[in-house]
mmCIF file of C-alpha atoms in Angstrom:
data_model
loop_
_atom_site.group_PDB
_atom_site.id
_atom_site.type_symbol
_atom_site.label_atom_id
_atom_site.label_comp_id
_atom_site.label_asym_id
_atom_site.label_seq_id
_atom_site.Cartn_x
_atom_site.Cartn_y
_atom_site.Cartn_z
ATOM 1 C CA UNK A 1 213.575 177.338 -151.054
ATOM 2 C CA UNK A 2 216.924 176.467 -151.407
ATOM 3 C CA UNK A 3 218.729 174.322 -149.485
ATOM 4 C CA UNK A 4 221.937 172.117 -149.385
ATOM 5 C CA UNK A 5 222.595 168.431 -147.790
ATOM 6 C CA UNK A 6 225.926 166.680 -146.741
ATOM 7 C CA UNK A 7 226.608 163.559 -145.750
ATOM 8 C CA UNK A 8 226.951 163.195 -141.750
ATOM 9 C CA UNK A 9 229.888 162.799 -140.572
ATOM 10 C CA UNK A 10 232.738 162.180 -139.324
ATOM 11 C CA UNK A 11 234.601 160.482 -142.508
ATOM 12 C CA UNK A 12 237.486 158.599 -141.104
ATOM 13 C CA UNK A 13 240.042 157.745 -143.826
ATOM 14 C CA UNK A 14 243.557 156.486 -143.214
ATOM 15 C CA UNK A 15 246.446 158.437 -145.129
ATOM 16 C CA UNK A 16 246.402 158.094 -149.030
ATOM 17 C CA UNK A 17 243.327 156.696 -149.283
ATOM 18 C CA UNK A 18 240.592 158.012 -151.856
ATOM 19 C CA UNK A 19 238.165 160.403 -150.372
ATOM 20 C CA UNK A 20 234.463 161.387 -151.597
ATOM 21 C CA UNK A 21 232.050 163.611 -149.443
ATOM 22 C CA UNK A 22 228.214 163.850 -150.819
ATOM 23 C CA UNK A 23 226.479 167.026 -151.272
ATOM 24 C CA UNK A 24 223.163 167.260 -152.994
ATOM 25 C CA UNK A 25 221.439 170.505 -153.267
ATOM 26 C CA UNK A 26 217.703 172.073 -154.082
ATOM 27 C CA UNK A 27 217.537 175.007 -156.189
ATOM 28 C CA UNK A 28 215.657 176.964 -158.880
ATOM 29 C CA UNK A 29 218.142 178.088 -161.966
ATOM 30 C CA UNK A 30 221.632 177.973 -162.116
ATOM 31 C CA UNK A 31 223.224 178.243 -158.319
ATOM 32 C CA UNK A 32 226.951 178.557 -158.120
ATOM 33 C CA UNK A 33 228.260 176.102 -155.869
ATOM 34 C CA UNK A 34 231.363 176.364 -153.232
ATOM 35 C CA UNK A 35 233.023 173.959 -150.764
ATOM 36 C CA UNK A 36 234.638 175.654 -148.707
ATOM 37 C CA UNK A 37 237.325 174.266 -145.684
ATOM 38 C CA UNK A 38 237.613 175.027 -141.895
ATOM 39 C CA UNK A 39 240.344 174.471 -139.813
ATOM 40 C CA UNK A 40 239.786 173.789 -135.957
ATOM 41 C CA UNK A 41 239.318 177.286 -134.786
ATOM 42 C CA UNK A 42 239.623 178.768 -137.589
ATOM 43 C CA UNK A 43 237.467 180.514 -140.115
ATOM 44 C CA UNK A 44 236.379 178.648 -143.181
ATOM 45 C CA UNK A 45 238.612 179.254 -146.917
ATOM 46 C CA UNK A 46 236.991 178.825 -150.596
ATOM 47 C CA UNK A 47 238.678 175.294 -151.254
ATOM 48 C CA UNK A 48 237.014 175.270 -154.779
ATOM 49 C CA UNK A 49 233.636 176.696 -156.988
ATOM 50 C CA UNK A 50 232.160 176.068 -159.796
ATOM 51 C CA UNK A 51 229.320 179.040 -161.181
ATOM 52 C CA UNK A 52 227.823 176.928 -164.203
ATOM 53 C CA UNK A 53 226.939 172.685 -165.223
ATOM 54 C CA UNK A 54 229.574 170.622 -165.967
ATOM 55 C CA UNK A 55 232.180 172.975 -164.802
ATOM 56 C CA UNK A 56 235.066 171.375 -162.295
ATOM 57 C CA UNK A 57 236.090 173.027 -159.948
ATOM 58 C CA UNK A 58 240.174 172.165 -158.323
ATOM 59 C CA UNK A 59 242.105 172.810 -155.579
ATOM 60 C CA UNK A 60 244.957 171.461 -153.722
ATOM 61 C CA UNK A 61 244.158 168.001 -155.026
ATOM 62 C CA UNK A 62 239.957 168.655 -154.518
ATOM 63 C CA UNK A 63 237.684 168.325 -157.184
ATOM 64 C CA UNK A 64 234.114 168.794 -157.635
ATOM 65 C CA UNK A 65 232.162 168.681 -160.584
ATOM 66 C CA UNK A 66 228.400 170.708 -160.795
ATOM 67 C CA UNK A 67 225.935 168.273 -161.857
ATOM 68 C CA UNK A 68 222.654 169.505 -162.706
ATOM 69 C CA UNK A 69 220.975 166.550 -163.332
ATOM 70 C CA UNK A 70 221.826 164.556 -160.199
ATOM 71 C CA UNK A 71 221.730 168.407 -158.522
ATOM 72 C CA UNK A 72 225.340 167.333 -156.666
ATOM 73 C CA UNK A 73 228.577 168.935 -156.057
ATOM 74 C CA UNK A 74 230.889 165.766 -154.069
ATOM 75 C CA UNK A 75 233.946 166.833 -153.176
ATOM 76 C CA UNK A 76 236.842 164.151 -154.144
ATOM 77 C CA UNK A 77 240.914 163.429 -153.247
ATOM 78 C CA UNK A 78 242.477 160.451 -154.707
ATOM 79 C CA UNK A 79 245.061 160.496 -151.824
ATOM 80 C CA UNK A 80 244.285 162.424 -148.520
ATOM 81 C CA UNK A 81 246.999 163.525 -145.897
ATOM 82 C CA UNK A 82 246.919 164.110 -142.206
ATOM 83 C CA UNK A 83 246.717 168.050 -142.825
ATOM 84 C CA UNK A 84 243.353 167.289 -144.615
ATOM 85 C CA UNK A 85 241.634 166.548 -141.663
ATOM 86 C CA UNK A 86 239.103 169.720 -141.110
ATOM 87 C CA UNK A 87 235.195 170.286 -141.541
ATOM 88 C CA UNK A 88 233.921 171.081 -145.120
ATOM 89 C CA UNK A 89 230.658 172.906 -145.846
ATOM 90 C CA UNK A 90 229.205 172.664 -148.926
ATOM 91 C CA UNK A 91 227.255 175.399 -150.356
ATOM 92 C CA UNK A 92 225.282 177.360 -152.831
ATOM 93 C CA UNK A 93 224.657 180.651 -153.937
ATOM 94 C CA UNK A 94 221.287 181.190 -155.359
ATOM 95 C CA UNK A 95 220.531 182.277 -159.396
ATOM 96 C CA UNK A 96 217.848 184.685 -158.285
ATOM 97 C CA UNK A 97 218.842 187.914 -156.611
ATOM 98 C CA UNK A 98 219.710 186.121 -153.323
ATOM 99 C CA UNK A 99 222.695 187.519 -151.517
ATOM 100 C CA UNK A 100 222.772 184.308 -149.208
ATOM 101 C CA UNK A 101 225.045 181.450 -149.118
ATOM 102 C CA UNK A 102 223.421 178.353 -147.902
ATOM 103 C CA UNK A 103 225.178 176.002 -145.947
ATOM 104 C CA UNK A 104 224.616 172.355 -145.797
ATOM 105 C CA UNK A 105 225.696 171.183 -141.979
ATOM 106 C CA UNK A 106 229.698 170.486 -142.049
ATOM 107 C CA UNK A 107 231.332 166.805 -142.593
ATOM 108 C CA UNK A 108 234.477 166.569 -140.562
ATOM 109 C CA UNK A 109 237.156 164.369 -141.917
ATOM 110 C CA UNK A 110 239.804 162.396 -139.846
ATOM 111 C CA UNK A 111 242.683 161.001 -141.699
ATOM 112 C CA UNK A 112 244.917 159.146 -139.774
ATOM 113 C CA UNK A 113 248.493 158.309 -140.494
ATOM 114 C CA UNK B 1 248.834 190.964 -147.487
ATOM 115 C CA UNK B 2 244.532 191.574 -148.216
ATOM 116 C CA UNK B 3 242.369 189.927 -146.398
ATOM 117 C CA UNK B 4 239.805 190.090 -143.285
ATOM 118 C CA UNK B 5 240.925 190.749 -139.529
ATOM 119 C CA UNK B 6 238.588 189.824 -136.330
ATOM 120 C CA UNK B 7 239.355 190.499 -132.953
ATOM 121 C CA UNK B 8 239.314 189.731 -130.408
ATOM 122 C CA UNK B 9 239.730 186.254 -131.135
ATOM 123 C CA UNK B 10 238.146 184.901 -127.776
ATOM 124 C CA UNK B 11 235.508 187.134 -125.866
ATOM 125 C CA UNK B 12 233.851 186.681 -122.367
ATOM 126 C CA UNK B 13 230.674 187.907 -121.358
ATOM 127 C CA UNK B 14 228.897 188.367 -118.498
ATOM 128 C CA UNK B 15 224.706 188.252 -118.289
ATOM 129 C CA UNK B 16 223.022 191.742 -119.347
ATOM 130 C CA UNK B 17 226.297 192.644 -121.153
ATOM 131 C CA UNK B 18 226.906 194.222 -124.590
ATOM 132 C CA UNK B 19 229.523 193.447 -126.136
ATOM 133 C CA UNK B 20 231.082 194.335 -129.689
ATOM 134 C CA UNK B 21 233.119 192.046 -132.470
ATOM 135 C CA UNK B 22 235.444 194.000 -134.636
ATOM 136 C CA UNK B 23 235.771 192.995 -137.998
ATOM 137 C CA UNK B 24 237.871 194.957 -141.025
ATOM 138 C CA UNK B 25 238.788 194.119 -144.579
ATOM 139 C CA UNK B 26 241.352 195.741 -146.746
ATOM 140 C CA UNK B 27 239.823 193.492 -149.828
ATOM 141 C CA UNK B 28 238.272 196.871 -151.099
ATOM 142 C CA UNK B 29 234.688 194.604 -151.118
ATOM 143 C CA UNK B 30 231.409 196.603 -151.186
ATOM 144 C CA UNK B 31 229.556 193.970 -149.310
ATOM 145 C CA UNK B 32 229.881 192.510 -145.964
ATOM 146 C CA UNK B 33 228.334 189.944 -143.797
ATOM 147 C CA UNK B 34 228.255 188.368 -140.296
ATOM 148 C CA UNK B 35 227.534 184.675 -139.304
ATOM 149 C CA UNK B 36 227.139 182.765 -136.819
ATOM 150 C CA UNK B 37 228.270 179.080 -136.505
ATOM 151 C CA UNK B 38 226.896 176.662 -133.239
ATOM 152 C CA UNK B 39 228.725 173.346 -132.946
ATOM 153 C CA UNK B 40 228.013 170.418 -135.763
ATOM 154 C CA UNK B 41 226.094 172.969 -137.714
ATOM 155 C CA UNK B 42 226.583 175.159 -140.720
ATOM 156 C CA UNK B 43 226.270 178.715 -140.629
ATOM 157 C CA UNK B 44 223.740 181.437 -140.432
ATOM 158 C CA UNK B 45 223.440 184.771 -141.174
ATOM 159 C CA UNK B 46 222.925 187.222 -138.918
ATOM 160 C CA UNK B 47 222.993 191.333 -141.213
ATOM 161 C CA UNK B 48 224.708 192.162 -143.812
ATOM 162 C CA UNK B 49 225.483 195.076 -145.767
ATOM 163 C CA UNK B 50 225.776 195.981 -149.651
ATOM 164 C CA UNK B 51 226.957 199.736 -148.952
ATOM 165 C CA UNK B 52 228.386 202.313 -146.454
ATOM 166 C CA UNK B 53 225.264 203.439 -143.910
ATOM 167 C CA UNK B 54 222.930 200.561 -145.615
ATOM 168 C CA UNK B 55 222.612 196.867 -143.627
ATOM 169 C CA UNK B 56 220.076 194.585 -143.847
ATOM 170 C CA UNK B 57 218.706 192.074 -141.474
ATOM 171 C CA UNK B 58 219.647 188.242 -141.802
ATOM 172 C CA UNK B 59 218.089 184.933 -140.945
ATOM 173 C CA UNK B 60 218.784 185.568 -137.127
ATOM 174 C CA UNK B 61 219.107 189.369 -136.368
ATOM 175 C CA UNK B 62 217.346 189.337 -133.017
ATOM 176 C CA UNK B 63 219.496 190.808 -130.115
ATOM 177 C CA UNK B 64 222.211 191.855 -132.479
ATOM 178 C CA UNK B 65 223.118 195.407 -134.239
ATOM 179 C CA UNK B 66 225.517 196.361 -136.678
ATOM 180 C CA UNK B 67 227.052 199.662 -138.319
ATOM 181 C CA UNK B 68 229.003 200.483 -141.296
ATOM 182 C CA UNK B 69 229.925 203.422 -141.239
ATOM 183 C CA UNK B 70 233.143 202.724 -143.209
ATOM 184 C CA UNK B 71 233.571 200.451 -146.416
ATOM 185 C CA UNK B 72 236.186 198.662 -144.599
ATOM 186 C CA UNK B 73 234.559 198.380 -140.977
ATOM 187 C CA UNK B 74 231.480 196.398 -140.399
ATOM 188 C CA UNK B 75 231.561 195.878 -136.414
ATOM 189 C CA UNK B 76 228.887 193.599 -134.676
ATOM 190 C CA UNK B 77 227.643 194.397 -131.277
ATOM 191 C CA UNK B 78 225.776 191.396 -129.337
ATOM 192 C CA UNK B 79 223.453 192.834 -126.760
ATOM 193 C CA UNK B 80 221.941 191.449 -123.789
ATOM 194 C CA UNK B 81 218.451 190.940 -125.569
ATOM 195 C CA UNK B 82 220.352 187.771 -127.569
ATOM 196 C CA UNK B 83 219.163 184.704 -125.443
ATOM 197 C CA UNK B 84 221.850 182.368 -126.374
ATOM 198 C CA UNK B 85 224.697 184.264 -127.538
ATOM 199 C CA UNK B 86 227.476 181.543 -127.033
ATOM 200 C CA UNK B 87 229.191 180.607 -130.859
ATOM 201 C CA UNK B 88 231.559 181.216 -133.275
ATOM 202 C CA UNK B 89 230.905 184.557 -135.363
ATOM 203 C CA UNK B 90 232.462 184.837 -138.503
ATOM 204 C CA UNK B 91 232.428 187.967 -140.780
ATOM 205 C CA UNK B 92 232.835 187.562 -144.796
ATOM 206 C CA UNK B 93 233.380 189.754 -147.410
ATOM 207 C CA UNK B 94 232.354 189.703 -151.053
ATOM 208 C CA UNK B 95 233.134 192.332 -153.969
ATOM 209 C CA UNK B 96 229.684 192.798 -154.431
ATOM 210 C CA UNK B 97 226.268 191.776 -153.055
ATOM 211 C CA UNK B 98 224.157 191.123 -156.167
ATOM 212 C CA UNK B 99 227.055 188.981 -157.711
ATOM 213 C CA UNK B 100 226.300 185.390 -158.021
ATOM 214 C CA UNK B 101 229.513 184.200 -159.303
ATOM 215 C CA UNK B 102 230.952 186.220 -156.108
ATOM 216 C CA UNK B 103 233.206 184.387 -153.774
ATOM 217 C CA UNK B 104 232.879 185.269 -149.999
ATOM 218 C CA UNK B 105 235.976 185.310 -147.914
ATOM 219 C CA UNK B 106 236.099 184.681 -144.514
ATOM 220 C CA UNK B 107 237.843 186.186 -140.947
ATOM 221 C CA UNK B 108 239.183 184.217 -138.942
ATOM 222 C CA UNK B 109 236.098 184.405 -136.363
ATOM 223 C CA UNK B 110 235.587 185.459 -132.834
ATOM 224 C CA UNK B 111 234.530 183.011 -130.073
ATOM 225 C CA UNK B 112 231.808 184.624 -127.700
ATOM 226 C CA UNK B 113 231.586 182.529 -124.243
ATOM 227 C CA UNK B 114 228.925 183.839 -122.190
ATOM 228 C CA UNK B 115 229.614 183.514 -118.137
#
């Protein structure tokens, strides 16, 4: 079935530096991939997506590109900030009928100043 | 301003209680969902719907019920039959169900502490 993986955390980055989290999924066809950002106590926001390979998706300084052949959506920064510090889920939606998102486990980033 | 309201935002119950989570959307989205979140863990779903007066059962729909009786109202109610019913429950939102491409939006969740 499908599934998603992210890399354990916690990332702890100081301010401005470059930031990469891993995700590496399992899936039949052509998922659409999200990361997607939560706040403490809050609910999670759509940071970024990308429905198709090669697409890119960008947000607030985020990037992620869909790679089918390494079957990976990591989520980059080239300079984080305190106010980045949250959990990110990675996730897919499947290309059969599947109404689920999957959710890989959360990686909580630190940045300190 | 659209979006997706929860409330109460922090809930307390006592053993052999049920208790219901309130969740509305003014996003005009056919399909709705509820999830639950447990510390260091992603989330899992719980029912969803596609369609006023249809809702489906989710990954982990034992001891939990849902209605929709309205497009825009998809309430949750916990019941005493859920064993472990301390976590985070978030409700999303998506235009449709069948949608691939579809982005889900979230509430801002309701915290259920069991006493």
């Amino acid at each position: 079935g499908n599934s998603v993986t992210q890399m354990e955390g916690p990332v702890t980055l100081s301010e401005e530096a470059f930031l990469t989290i891993n995700c590496t999924y399992t899936a039949t066809g052509y998922p659409s991939l999200f990361w997607y950002v939560q706040y403490p106590g809050e609910g999670l926001q759509l940071l970024l997506k990308a429905t198709k390979a090669d697409d890119k998706g960008s947000n607030k300084g985020f990037e992620a590109t869909y790679r089918k052949e390494t079957t990976s959506f990591h989520l980059e920064k080239g300079s984080v900030q305190v106010s980045d510090s949250a959990v990110y889920f990675c996730a897919l939606r499947g290309w059969d009928s599947s109404y689920k998102l999957i959710f890989g486990s959360g990686t909580r980033l630190l940045v300190r100043p | 301003d659209g979006g997706i309201t929860q409330s109460p935002k922090y809930l307390f119950r006592k053993e052999g209680q049920n208790v219901t989570l309130s969740c509305e959307q003014n996003l005009n989205h056919d399909a709705m969902y509820w999830y639950r979140q447990d510390p260091g863990q992603g989330l899992r779903l719980i029912y969803y719907s596609q369609i006023v007066n249809d809702f489906q059962k989710g990954d982990i729909a034992e001891g939990y019920s849902v209605s929709r009786e309205k497009k825009e109202s998809f309430p949750l109610t916990v019941t005493s039959a859920q064993k472990n019913p301390t976590a985070f429950y978030l409700c999303a939102s998506s235009i449709s169900l069948a949608g691939r491409t579809d982005t889900q939006y979230f509430g801002p969740g309701t915290r259920l502490t069991v006493l």
